[in-house]
Coordinates of C-alpha atoms and ligand atoms in Angstrom, one line a residue:
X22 CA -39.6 8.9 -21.5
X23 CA -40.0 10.3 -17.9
X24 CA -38.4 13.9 -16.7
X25 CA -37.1 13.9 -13.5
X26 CA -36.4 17.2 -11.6
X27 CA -34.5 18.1 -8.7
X28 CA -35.8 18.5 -5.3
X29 CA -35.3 21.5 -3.5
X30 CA -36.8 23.5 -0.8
X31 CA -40.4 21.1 -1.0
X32 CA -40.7 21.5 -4.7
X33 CA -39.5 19.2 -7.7
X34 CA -37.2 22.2 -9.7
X35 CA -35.4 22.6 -13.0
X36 CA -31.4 23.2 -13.1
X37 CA -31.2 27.2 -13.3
X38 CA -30.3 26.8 -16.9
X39 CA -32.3 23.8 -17.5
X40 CA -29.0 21.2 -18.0
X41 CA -30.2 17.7 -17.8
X42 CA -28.6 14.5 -17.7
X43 CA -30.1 11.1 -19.3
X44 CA -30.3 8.0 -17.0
X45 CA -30.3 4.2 -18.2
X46 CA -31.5 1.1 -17.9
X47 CA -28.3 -1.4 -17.6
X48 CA -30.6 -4.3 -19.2
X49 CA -30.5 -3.1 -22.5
X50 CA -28.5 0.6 -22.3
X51 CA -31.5 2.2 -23.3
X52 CA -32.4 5.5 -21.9
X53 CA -35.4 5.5 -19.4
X54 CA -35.5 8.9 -18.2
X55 CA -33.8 12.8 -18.5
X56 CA -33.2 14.3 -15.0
X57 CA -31.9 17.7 -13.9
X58 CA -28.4 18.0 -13.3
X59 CA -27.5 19.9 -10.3
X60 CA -24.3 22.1 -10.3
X61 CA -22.9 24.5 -8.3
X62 CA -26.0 26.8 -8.0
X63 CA -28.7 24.4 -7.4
X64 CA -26.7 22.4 -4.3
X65 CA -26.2 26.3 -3.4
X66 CA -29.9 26.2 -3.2
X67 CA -30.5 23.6 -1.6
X68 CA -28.0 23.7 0.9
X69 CA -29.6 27.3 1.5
X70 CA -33.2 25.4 1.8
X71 CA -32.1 23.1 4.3
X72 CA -30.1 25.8 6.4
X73 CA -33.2 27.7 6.5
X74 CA -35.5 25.0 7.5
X75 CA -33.0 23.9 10.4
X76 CA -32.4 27.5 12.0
X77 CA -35.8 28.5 11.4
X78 CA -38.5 25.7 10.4
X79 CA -40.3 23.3 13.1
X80 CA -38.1 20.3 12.2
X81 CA -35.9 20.7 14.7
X82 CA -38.1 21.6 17.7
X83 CA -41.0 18.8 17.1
X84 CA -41.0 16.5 19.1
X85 CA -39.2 13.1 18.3
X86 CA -42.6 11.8 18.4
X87 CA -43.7 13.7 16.2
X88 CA -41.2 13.6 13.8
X89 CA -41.8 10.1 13.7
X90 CA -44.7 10.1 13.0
X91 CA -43.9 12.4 9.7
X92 CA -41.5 9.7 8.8
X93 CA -43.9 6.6 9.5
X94 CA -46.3 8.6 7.0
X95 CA -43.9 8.6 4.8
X96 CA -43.2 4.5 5.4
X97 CA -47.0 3.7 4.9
X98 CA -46.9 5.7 1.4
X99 CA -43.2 3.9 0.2
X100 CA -45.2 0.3 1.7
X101 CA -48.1 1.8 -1.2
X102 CA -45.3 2.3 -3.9
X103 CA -43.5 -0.8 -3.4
X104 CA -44.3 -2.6 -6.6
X105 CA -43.4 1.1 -8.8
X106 CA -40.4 1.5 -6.4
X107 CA -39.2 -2.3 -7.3
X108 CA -39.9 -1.5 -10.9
X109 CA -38.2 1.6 -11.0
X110 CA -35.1 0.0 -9.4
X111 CA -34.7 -2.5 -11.8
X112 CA -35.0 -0.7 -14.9
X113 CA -32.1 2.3 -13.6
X114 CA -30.4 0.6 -11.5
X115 CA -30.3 -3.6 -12.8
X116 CA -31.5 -4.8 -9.7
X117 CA -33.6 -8.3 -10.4
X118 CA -37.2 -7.6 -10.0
X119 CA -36.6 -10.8 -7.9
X120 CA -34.0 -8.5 -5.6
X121 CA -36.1 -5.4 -5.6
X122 CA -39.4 -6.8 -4.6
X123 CA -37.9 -9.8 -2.4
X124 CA -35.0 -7.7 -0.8
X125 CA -34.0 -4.6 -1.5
X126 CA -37.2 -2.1 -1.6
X127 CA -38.9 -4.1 1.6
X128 CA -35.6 -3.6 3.0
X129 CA -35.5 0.4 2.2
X130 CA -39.0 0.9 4.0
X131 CA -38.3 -1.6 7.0
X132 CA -34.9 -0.1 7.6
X133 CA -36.7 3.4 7.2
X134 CA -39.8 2.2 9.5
X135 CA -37.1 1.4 12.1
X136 CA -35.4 4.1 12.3
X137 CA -38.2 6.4 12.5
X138 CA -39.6 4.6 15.0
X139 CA -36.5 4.2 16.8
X140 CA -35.6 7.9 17.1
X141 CA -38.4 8.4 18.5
X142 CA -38.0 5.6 21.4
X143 CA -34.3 7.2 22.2
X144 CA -33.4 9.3 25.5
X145 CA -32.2 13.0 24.9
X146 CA -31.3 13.7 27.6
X147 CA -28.8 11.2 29.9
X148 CA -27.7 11.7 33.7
X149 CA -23.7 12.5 34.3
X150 CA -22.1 10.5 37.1
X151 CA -21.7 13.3 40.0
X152 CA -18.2 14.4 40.6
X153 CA -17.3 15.9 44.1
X154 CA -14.5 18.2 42.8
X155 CA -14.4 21.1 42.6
X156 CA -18.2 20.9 43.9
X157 CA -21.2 18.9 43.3
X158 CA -23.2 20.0 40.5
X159 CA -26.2 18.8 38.5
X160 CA -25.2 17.8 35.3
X161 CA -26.7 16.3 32.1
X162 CA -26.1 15.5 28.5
X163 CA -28.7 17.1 25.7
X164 CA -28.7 15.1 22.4
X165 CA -29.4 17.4 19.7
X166 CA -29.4 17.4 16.1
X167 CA -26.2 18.9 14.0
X168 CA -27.9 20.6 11.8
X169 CA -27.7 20.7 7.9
X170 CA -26.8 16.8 6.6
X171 CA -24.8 16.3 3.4
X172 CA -25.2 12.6 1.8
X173 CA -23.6 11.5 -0.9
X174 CA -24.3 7.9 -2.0
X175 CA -23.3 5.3 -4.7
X176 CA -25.3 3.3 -7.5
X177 CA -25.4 0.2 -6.4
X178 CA -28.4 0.2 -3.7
X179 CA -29.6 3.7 -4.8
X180 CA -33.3 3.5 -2.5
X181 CA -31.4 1.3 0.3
X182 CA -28.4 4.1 0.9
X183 CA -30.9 7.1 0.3
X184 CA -32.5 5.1 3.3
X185 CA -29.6 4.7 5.2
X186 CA -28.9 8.8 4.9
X187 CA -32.2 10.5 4.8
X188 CA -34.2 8.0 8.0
X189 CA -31.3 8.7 10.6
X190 CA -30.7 12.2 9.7
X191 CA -34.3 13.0 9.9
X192 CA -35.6 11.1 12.0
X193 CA -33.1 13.1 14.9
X194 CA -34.2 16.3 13.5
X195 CA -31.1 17.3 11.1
X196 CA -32.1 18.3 7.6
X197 CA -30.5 17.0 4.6
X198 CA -28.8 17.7 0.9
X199 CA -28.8 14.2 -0.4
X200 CA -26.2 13.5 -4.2
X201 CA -27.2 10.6 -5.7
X202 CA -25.1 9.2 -8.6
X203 CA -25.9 10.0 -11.9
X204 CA -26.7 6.3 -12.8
X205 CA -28.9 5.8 -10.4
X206 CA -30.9 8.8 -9.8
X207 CA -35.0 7.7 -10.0
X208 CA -35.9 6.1 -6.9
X209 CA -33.8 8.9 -4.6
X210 CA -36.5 11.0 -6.4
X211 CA -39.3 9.0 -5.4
X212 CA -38.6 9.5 -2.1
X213 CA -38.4 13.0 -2.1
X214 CA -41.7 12.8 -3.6
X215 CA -43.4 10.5 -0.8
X216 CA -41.1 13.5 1.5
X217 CA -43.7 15.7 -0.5
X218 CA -46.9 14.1 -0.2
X219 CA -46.6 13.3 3.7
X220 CA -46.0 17.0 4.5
X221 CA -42.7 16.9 5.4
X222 CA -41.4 20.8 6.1
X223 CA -39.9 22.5 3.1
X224 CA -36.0 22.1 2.8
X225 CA -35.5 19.2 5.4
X226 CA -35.4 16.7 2.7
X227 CA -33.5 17.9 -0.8
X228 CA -32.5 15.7 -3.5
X229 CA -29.6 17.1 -6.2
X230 CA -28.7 14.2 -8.4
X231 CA -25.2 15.4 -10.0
X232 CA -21.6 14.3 -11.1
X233 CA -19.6 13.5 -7.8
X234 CA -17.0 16.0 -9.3
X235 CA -19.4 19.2 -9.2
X236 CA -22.4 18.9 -7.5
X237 CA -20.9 16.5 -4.5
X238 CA -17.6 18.5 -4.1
X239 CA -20.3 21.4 -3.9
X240 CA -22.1 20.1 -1.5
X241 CA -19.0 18.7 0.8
X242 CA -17.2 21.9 0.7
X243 CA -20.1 24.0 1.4
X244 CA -19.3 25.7 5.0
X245 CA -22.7 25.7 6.1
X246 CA -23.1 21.9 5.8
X247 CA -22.6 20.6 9.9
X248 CA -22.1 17.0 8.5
X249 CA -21.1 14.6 6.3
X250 CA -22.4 11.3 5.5
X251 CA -20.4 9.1 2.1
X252 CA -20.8 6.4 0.8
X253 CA -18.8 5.2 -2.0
X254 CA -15.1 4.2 -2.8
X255 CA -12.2 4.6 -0.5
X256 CA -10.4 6.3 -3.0
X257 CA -13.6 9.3 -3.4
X258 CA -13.7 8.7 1.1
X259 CA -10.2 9.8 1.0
X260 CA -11.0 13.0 -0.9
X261 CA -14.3 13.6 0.9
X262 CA -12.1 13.6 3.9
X263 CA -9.5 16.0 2.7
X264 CA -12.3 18.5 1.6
X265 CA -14.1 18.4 4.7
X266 CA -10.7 18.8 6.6
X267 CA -11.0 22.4 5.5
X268 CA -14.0 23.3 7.9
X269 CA -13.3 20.7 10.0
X270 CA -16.6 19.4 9.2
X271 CA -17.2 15.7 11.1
X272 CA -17.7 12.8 8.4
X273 CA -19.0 9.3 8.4
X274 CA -17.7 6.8 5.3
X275 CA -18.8 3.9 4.7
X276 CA -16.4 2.6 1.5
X277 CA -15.0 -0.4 -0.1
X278 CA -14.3 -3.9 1.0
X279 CA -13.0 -7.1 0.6
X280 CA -15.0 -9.6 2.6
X281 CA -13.9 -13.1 3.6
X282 CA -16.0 -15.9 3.1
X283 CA -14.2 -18.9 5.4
X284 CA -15.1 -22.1 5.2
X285 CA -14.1 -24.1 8.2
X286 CA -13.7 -27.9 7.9
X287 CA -16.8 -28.9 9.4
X288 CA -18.9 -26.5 7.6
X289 CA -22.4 -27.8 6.4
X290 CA -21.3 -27.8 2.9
X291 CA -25.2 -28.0 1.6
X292 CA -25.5 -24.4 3.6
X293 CA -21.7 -23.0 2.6
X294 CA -21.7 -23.6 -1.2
X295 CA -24.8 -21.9 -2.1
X296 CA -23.6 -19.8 1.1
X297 CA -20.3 -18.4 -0.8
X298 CA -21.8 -18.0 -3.8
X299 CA -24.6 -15.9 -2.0
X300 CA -21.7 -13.9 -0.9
X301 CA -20.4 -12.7 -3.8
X302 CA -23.0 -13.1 -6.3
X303 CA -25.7 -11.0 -5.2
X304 CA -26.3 -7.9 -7.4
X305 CA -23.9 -9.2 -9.9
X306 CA -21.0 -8.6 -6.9
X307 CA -22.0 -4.8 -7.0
X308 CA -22.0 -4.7 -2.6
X309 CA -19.2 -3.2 -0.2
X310 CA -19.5 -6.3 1.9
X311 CA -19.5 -8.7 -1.2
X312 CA -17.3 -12.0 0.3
X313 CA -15.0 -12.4 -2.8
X314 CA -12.4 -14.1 -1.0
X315 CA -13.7 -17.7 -0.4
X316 CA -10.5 -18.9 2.4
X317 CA -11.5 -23.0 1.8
X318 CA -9.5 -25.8 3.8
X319 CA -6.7 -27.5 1.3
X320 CA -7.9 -30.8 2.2
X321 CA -11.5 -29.6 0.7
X322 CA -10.3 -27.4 -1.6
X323 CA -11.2 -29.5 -5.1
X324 CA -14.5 -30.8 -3.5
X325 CA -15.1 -27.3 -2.7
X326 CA -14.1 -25.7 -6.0
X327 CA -15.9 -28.6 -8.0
X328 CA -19.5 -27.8 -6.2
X329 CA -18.6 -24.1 -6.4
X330 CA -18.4 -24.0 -10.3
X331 CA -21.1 -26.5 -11.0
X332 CA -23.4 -24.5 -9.1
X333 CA -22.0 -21.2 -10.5
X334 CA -22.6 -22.5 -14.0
X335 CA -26.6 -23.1 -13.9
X336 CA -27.0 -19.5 -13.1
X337 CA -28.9 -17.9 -15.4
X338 CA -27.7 -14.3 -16.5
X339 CA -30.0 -11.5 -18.4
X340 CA -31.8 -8.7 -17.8
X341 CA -32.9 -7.3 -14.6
X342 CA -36.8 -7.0 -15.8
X343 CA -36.9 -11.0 -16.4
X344 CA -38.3 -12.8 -13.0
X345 CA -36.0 -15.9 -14.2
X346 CA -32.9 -13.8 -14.0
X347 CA -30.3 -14.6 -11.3
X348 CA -27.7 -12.7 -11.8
X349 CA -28.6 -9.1 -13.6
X350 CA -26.0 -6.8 -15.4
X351 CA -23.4 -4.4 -14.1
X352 CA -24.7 -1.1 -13.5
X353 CA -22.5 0.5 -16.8
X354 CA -20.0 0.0 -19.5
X355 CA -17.2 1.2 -17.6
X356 CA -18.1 -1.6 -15.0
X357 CA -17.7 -4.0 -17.3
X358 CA -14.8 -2.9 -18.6
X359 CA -13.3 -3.1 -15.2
X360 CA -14.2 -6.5 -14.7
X361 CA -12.7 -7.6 -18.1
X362 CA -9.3 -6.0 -17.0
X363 CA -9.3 -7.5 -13.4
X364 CA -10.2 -10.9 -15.0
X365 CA -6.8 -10.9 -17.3
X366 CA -4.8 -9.5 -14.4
X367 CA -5.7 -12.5 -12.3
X368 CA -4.9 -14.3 -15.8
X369 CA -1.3 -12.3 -16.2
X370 CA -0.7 -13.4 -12.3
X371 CA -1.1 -16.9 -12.5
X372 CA -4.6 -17.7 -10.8
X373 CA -6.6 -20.5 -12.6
X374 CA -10.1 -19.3 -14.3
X375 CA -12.0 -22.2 -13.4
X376 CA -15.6 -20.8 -14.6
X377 CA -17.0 -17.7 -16.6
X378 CA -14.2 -14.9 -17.5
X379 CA -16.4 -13.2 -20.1
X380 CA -19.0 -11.7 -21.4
X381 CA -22.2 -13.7 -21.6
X382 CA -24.2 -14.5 -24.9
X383 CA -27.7 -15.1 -25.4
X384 CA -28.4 -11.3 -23.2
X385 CA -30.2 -8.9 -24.4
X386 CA -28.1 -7.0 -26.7
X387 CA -26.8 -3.1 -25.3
X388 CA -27.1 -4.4 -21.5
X389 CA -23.8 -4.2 -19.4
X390 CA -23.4 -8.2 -18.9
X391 CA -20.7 -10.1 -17.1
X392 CA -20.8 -14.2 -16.6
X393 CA -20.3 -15.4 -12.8
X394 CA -16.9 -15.9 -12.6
X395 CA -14.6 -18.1 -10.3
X396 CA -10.4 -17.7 -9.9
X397 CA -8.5 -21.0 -8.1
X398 CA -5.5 -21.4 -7.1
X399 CA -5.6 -17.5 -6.2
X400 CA -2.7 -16.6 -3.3
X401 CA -4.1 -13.4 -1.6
X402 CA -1.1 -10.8 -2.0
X403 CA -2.9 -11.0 -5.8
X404 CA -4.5 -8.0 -6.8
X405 CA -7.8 -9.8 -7.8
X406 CA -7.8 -11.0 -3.8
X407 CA -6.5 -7.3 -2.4
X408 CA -8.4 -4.6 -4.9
X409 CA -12.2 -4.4 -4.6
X410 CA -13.4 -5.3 -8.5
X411 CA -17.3 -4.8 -7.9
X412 CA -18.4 -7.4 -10.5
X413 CA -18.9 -11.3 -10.3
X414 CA -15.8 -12.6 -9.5
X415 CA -15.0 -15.1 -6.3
X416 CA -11.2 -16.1 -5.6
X417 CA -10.6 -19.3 -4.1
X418 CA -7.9 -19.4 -2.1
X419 CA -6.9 -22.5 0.1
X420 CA -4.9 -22.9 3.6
X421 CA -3.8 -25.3 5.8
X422 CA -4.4 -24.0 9.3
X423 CA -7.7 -22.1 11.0
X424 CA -4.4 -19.6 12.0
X425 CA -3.5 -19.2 8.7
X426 CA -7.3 -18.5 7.7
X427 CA -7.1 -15.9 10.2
X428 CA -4.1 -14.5 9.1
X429 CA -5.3 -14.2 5.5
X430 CA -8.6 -13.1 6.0
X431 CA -7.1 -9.7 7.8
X432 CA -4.7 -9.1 5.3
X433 CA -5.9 -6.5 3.5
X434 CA -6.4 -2.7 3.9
X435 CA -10.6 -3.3 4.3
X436 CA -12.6 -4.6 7.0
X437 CA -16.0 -4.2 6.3
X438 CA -17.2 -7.4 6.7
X439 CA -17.2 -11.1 6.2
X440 CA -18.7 -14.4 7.2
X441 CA -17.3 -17.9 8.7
X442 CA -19.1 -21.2 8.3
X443 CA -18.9 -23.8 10.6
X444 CA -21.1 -26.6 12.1
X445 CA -19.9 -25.7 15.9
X446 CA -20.7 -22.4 16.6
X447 CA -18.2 -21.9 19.7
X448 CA -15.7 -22.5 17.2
X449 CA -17.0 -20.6 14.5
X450 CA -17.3 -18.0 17.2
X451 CA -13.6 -17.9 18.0
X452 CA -12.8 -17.3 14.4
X453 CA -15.6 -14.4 14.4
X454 CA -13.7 -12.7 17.3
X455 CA -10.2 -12.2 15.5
X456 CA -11.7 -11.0 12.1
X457 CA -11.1 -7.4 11.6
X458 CA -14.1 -6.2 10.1
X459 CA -17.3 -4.3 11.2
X460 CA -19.6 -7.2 10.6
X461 CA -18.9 -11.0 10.5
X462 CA -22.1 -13.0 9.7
X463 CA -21.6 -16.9 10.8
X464 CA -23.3 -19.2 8.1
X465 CA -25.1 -16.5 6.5
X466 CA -23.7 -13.1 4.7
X467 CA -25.5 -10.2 3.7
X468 CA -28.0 -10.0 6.4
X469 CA -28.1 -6.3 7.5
X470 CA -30.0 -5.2 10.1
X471 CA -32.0 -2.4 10.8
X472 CA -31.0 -2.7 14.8
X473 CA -27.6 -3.3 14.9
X474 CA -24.4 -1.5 13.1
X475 CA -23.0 -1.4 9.8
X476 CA -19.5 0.3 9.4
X477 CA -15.7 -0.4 8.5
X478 CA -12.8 -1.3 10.0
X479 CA -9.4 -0.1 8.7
X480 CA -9.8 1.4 5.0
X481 CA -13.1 0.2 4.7
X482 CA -14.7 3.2 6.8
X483 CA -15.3 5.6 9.8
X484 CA -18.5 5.9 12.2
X485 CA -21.5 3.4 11.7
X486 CA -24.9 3.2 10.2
X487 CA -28.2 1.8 11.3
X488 CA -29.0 0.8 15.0
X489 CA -28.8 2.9 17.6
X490 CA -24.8 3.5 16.8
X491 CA -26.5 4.7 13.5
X492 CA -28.3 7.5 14.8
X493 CA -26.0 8.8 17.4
X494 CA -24.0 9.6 14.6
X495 CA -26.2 12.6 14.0
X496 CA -26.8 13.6 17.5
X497 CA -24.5 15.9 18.8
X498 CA -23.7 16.0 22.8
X499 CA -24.1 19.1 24.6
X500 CA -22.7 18.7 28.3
X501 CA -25.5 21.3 30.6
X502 CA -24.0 22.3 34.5
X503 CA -26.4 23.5 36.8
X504 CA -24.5 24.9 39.5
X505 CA -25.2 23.9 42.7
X506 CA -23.1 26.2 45.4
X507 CA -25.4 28.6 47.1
X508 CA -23.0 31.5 47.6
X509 CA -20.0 32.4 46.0
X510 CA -17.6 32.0 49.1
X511 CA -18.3 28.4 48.1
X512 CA -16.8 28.9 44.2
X513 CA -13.3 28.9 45.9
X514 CA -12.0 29.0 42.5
X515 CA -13.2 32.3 41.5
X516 CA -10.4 32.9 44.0
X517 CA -7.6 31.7 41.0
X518 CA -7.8 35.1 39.2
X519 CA -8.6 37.5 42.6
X520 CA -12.4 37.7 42.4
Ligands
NAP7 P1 -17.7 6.4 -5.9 O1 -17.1 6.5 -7.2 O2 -16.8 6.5 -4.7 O3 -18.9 7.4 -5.8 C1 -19.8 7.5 -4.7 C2 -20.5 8.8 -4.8 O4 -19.6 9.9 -4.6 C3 -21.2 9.1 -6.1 O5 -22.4 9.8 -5.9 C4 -20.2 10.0 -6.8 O6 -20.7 10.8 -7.8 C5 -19.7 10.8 -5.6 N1 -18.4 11.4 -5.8 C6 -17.4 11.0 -6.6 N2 -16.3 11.9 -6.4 C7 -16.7 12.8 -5.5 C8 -16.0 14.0 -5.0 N3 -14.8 14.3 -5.3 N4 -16.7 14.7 -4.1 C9 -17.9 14.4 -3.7 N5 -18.6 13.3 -4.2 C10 -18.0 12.5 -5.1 O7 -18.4 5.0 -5.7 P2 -19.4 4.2 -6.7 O8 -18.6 3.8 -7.8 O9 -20.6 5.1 -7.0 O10 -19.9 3.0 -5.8 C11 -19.1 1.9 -5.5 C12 -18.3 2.0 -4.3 O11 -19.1 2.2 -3.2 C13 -17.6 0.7 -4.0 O12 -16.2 1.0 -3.6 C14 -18.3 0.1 -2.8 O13 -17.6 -0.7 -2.0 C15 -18.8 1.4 -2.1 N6 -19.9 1.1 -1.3 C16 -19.8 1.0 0.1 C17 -20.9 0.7 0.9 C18 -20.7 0.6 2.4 O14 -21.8 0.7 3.1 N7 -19.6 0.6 3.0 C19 -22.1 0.5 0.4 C20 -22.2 0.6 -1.0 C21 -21.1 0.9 -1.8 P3 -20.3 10.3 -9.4 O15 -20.9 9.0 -9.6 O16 -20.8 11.4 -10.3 O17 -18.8 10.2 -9.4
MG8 MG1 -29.6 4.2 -14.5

């Protein structure tokens, strides 16, 4: 069994009175590590680490080159720990060892490669138009860091949103305090460790894996914290945005969705079947841009729904550590259990189970299993088509106009992402423009990138991630006049109060 310990002012650290937490593997429920549990005290610590190493460590005042080249230290180390790092996230967190080693970790370290890189490419400083009233001056805007970072990140990608937190924030000279979940803790960890052996400076990087409840309401509430970065729900969003109302402290959230998948009538149906169930199958349905409403034309609708389950029915299901697995477990119990109850409430509200609905058989027994499932017949005012349900579920839902695709596609309270396929791309295009989400992929979903931004409409967020919009979010603006009138007869508007 490994012992995982918190990371806190450059060192891996106990809990002050040694409280630990256990983590497990959702293949089999067995448990795979103990970790320290950080309450109160220890984010108190860390936050007190990274304050320290912003208003008085180098961080801040190296160079963006050579921060950068820090960070792309640390990328040639996490390149060196991929296979451990894809390992590691299957067994805590049930990614596939096919999704950790094809996607997920080379992801992580391209994303973080990018980033670090990127910062260091990015101006500063920027000119200010000139403005003749009330006199010429020289003017310029100063990009500098905030200061002391807070993340606080889900389960679901647990090395992909540490990532997403810890490269931007760093990489523009913030330090951070970064909560992973409690399911999830291990490869959070690992980075803090790679942190460790590149030499990043003591307290720009911590890691305080804790209960969301304690440890992250610590950590958002903390007044010395400059910002705030989430992740998560848009119900825990909501709350993170109350708390940090109280210091007025700026925060980005990136929460829950509801993603379209549309299916135009002259979309490649060889590309749009294994397309939709790409959309909503990957990770077991466990991603905030999932497409688990599949809007098909009526006149396609039983051709569609036909290919749909036969394909959904030769997945195989079983444990993440299996290279022939194609769709892992949930990440927990609970999850399951949440599945199984939006499953009979699409039952009690008349859609049509067409495929799965239950748990699987033939899995490895104590794992957190759910079989890929498929609604018909769903209308979308159902609350299997409006609440996010984070398992393997797709709703089929059918209509007779591309306006009334439209139409359907925005109603909901999300807008994070979604994806339209078509054969003619102007059209497909058109459709794109009028969907209110962050992201709309055309004949593809999923496909992040490291260059351009990731972020919600509506209830599905505030701010962005990645790209350059990603790390202006942790550069603040400071406006610098250089006064340009040589005497003071010329500042008229000393005048105003007599002087
Ligand atoms: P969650 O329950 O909202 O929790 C997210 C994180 O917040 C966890 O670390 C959690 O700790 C912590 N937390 C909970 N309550 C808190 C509080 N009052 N103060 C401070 N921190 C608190 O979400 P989840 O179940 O872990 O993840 C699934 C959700 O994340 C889904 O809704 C999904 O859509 C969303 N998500 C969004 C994106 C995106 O980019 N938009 C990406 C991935 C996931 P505990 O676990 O201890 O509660
Ligand atoms: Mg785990």
């Amino acid at each position: 069994m490994r012992e995982y310990k918190l990371f806190i002012d450059g060192e891996f650290v106990d809990a002050a009175a040694g409280q630990t937490f256990e983590t497990r593997s959702p293949s089999d429920g067995s448990v795979i590590g103990t970790v320290a549990r950080a309450g109160r005290e220890e984010v108190d610590r860390a936050v007190s680490a990274a304050r320290r190493a912003f208003d008085e460590g180098p961080w801040p005042s190296m160079t963006p080159q050579e921060r950068s080249a820090v960070l792309l230290r640390m990328a040639e180390l996490l390149q060196g720990r991929r296979t451990d790092l894809s390992q590691l996230e299957a067994e805590d967190a049930g990614h596939t060892l096919r999704l950790a080693n094809l996607f997920t970790i080379p992801l992580g370290i391209y994303h973080w490669q990018y980033m670090a890189e990127d910062a260091g490419r990015l101006d500063y400083t920027a000119p200010v138009p000139r403005t003749d009233f009330p006199a010429p001056a020289w003017q310029f805007v100063q990009r500098e860091p905030f200061g002391v970072c807070a993340g606080v990140i889900p389960w679901n990608f647990p090395f992909i949103m540490a990532v997403w937190k810890a490269a931007p924030a760093l990489a523009t000279g913030n330090t951070l305090v970064l909560k992973p979940s409690p399911y999830t803790p291990i490869t959070a960890l690992e980075l803090a460790s790679v942190a460790q052996e590149a030499g990043l400076p003591s307290g720009v990087l911590n890691v305080v894996p804790g209960t969301g409840t304690v440890a992250g309401e610590a950590l958002v509430t903390d007044p010395r914290v400059d910002r705030i970065a989430f992740t998560g729900s848009t119900a825990v969003g909501r709350r993170i945005m109350q708390l940090a109302s109280a210091n007025l402290t700026p925060v980005g959230l990136e929460l829950g969705g509801k993603g379209p998948t549309i299916l135009l009538d002259d979309a490649d149906l060889d590309i749009a079947i294994p397309g939709a169930l790409w959309a909503v199958y990957l990770h077991g349905g466990q991603m905030c841009e999932a497409g688990t409403r599949c809007l098909v034309p009526a006149g396609m609708y039983d051709e569609v729904a036909a290919r749909l389950v036969e394909l959904s029915e030769g997945l195989k299901v079983g444990s993440a550590l299996d290279f022939e697995t194609d769709i892992g477990p949930l990440v927990d119990h609970r999850q399951v259990d949440t599945v199984k109850r939006y499953v009979q409430i699409g039952l009690d509200e008349g859609a049509k189970l067409l495929t799965g609905g239950d748990v699987p058989t033939g899995v490895p027994e104590g794992g957190y299993y759910f079989q890929p499932t498929i609604f018909g017949g769903v209308e979308n005012s159902m609350k299997i088509a409006q609440e996010e349900i984070f398992g393997p579920v797709l709703s089929l839902i059918r209509y007779e106009s591309v306006e009334e695709a439209i139409r359907l596609a925005n109603d909901t309270i999300y807008g994070l992402a979604g994806s339209v396929w078509s054969r003619d791309i102007p059209r497909a295009l058109s459709v794109a423009k009028r969907i209110k989400s962050g992201t709309v992929w055309i004949n593809d979903h999923h496909l992040l990138s490291a260059a351009a931004p990731h972020g919600g409409y509506k209830q599905s967020g505030l701010g962005r991630e990645l790209g350059r919009w990603g790390l202006d979010e942790y550069l603040q603006i400071k406006h610098v006049h250089v006064d340009q009138t040589p005497t003071k007869a010329q500042k008229f508007w000393y005048q105003v109060i007599g002087l």
